[in-house]
mmCIF file of C-alpha atoms and ligand atoms in Angstrom:
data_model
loop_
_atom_site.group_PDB
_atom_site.id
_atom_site.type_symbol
_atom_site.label_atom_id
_atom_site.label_comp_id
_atom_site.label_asym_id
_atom_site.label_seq_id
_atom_site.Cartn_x
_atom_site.Cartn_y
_atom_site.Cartn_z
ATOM 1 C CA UNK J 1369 52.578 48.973 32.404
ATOM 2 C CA UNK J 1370 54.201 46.162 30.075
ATOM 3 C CA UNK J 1371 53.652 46.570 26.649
ATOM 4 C CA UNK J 1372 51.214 43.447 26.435
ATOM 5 C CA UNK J 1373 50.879 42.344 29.935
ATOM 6 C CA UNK J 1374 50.205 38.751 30.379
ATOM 7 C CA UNK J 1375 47.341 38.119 32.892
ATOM 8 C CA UNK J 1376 46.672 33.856 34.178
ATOM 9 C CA UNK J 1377 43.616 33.247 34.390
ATOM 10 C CA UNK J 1378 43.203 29.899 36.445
ATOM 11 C CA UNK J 1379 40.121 27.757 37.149
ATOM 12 C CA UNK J 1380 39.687 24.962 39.138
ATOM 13 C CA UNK J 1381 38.196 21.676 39.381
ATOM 14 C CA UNK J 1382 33.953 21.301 38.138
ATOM 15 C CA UNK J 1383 34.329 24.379 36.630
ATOM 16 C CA UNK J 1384 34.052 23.004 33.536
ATOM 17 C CA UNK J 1385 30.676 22.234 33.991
ATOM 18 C CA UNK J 1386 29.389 25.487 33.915
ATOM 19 C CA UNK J 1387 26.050 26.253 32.049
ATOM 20 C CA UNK J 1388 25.323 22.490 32.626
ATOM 21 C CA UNK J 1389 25.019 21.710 35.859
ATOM 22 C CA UNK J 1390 23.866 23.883 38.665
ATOM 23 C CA UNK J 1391 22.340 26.840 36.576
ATOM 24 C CA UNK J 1392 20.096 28.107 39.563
ATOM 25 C CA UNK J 1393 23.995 28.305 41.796
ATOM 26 C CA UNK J 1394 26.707 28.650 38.556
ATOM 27 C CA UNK J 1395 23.835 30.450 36.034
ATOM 28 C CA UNK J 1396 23.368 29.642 32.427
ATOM 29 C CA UNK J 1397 27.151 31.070 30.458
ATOM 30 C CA UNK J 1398 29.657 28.344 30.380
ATOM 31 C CA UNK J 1399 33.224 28.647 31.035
ATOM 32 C CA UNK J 1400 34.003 28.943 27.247
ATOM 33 C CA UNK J 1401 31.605 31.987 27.857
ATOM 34 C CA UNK J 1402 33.304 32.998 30.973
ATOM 35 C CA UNK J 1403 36.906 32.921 28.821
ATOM 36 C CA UNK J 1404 35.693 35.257 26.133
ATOM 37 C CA UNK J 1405 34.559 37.908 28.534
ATOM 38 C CA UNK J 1406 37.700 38.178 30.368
ATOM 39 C CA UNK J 1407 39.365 38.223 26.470
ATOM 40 C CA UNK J 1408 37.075 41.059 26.151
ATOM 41 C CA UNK J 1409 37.179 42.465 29.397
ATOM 42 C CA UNK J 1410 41.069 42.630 28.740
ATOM 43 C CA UNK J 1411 41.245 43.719 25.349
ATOM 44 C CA UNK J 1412 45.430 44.700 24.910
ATOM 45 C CA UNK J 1413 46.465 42.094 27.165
ATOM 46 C CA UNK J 1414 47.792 38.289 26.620
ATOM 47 C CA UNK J 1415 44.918 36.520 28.705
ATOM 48 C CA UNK J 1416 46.052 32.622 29.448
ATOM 49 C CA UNK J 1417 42.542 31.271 30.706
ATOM 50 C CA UNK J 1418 42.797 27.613 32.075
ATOM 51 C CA UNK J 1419 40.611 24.638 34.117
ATOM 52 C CA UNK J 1420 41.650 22.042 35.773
ATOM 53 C CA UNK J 1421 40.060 19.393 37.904
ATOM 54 C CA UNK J 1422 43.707 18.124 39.029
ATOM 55 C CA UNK J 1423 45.115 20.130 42.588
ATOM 56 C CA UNK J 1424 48.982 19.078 40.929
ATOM 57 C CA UNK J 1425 48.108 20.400 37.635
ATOM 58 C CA UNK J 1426 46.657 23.860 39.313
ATOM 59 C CA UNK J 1427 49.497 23.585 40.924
ATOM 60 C CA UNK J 1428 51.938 23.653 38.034
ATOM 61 C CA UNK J 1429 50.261 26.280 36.531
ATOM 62 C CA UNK J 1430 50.522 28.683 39.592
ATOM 63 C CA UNK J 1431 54.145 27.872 39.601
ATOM 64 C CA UNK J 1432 54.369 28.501 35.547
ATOM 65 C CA UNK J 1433 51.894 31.934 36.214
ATOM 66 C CA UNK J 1434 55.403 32.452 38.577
ATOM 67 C CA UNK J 1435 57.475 32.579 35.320
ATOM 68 C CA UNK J 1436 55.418 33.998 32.984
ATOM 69 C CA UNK J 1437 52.334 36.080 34.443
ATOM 70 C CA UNK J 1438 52.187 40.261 35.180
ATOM 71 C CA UNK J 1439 48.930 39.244 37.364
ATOM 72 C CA UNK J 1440 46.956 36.219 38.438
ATOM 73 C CA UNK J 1441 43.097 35.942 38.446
ATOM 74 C CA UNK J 1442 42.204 32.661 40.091
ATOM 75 C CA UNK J 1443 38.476 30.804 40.911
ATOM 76 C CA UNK J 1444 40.216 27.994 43.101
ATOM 77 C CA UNK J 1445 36.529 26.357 43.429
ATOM 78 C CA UNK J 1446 37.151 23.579 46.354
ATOM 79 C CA UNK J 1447 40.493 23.464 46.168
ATOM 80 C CA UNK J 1448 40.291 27.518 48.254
ATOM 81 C CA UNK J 1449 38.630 25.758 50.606
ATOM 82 C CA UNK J 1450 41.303 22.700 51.037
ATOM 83 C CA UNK J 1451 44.211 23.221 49.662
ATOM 84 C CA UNK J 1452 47.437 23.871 51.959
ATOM 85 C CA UNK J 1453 49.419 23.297 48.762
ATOM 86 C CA UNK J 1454 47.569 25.675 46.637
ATOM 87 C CA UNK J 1455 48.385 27.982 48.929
ATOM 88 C CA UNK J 1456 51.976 27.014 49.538
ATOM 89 C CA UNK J 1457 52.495 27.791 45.071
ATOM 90 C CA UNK J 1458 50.122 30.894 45.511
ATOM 91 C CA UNK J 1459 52.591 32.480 48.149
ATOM 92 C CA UNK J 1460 55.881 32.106 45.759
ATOM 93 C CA UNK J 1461 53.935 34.575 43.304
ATOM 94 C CA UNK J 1462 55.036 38.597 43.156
ATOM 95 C CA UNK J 1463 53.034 39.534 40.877
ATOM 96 C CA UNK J 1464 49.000 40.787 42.296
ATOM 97 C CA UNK J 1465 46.792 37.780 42.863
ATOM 98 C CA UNK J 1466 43.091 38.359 42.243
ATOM 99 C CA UNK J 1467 40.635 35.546 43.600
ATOM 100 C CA UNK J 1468 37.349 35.122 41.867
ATOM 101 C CA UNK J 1469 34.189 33.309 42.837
ATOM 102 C CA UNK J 1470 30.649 33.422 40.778
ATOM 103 C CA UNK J 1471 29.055 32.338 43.971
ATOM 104 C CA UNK J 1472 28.832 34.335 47.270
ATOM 105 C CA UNK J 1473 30.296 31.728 49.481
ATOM 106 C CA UNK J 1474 30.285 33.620 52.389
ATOM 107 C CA UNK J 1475 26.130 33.445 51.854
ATOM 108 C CA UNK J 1476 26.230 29.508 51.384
ATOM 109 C CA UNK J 1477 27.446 26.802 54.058
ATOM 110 C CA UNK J 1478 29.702 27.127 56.328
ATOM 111 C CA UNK J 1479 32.646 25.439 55.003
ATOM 112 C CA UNK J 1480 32.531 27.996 52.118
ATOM 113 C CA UNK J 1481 33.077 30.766 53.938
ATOM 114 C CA UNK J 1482 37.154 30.891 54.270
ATOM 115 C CA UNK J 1483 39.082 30.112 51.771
ATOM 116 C CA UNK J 1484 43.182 30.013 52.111
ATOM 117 C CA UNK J 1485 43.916 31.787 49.185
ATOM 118 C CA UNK J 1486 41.982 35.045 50.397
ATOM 119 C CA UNK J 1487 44.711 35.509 53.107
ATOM 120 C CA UNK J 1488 47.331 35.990 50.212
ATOM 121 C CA UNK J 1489 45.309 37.399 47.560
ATOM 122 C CA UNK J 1490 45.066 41.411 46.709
ATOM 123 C CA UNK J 1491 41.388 41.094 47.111
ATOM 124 C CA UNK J 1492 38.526 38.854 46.194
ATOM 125 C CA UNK J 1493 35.159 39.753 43.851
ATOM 126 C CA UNK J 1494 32.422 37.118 44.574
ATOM 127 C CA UNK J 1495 28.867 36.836 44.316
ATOM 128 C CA UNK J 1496 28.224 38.635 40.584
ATOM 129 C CA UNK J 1497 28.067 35.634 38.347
ATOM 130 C CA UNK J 1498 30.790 35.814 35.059
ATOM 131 C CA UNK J 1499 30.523 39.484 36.024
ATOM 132 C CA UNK J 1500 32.955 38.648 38.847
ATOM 133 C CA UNK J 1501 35.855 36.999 36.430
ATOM 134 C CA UNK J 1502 34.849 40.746 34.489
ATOM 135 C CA UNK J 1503 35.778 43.055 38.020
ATOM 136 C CA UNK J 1504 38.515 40.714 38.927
ATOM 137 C CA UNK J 1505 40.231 40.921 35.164
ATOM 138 C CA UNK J 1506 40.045 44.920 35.677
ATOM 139 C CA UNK J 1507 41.173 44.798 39.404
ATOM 140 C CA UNK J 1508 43.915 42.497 38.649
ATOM 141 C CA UNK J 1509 45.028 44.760 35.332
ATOM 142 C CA UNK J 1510 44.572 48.261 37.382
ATOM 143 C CA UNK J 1511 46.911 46.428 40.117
ATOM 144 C CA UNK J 1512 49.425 46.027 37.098
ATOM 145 C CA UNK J 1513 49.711 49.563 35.914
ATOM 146 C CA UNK J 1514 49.439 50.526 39.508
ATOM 147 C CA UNK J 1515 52.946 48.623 40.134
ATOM 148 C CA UNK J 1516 54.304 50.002 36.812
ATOM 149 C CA UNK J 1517 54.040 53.512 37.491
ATOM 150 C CA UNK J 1518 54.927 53.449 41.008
ATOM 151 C CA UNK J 1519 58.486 51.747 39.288
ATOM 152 C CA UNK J 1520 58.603 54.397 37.063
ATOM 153 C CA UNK J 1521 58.112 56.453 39.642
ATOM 154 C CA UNK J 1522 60.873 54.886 41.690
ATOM 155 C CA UNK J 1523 63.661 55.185 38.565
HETATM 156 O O1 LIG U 1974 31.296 30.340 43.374
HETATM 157 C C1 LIG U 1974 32.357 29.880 42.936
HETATM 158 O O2 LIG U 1974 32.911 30.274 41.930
HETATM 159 C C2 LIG U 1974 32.986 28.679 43.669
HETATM 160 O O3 LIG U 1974 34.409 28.816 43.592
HETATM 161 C C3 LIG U 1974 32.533 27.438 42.929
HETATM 162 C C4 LIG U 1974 33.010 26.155 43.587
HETATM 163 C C5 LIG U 1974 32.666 26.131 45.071
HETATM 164 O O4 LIG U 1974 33.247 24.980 45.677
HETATM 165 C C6 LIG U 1974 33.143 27.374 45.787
HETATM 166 O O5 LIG U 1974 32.699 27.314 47.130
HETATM 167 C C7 LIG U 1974 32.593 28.630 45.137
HETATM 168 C C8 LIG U 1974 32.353 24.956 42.908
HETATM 169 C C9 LIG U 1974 32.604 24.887 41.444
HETATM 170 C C10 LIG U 1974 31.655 23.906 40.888
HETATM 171 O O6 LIG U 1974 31.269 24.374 39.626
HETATM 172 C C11 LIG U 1974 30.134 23.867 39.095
HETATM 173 C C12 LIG U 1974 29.626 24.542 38.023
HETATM 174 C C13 LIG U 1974 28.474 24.105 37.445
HETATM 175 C C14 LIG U 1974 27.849 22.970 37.931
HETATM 176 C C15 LIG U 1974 28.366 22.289 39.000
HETATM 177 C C16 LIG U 1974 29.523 22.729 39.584
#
C-alpha cells in the first residue's frame, strides 16, 4: 500500500443539493456531511472529495484522478446514466474504480437502472444512504492494498 494513498472522490451534478432537496429520496446529511465521513471513513489516506454539475469539468477531474489518484470513488448521478464521455475518461483510469449511489436505482424507474460506468467499475454499493460513499471508501481502499501486495508479491 502507498504510504498515504490518495483516493478521488468525485460527485456529480445536483449533488450539491443534498439535505435540501429530496430528503424522503437523498435523506437529511448534506454532501459537506457526506465529505467528512469518507475523511473519516479513510482516516490515513489523502481523500480529494469533489461536485460538479458540469459533464467537462467531471470530466477533467477523471482525467486529473488519472495523474494523481491510487483509487477512484465516483456517484456519477445522471451523468451514469448518459454519459458516453464519462465513460470514454473513466476507461483511461488503472487504478480500481468504485461507483457509488445513495439511491437504489435499480428499485426506481427504468432509466435508472444501467448506468455506463458500472460496466468499467470494480463494483458498485447503492441503496444505503451516505453509508454507501462509507462501503465504497473501504472497498475502493481494500482494492488498493489488495494491488500493493500482490506487487510486492510479484518483486
Ligand atoms: O442515488 C444516487 O446517488 C443517484 O446517483 C442520484 C442521482 C440520480 O440521477 C441517480 O439515478 C442516482 C441524482 C442526484 C440528485 O441529487 C439530489 C440530491 C438532493 C436533492 C435533489 C437531487
Amino acid at each position: 500500500m502507498p504510504d498515504s494513498p490518495v483516493l478521488y472522490v468525485l460527485n456529480g451534478p445536483n449533488l450539491n443539493l443534498l439535505g435540501v432537496r429530496e430528503p424522503e429520496i437523498y435523506g437529511r446529511e448534506t454532501l459537506a456531511d457526506v465529505q467528512a465521513l469518507c475523511e473519516r471513513t479513510a482516516a490515513g489516506a489523502t481523500v480529494v472529495f469533489r461536485q460538479t454539475n458540469h459533464e467537462g469539468e467531471l470530466i477533467d477531474w477523471v482525467q486529473e484522478a488519472r495523474e494523481k489518484a491510487d483509487a477512484l470513488v465516483i456517484n456519477p448521478a445522471g451523468y451514469g446514466h448518459t454519459s458516453v464521455a464519462l465513460l470514454d475518461a473513466l476507461k483511461t483510469l488503472t487504478v480500481p474504480i468504485v461507483e457509488c449511489h445513495l439511491s437504489n436505482p435499480a428499485a426506481r424507474e427504468r432509466f435508472r437502472h444501467r448506468t455506463y460506468v458500472s460496466a468499467i467499475a470494480a463494483g458498485v454499493v447503492s441503496g444505503f444512504g451516505p453509508m454507501s460513499y462509507e462501503l465504497a471508501v473501504k472497498a475502493a481502499l481494500g482494492l488498493v492494498q489488495e494491488r500493493s501486495l500482490s506487487e510486492d508479491r510479484s518483486h
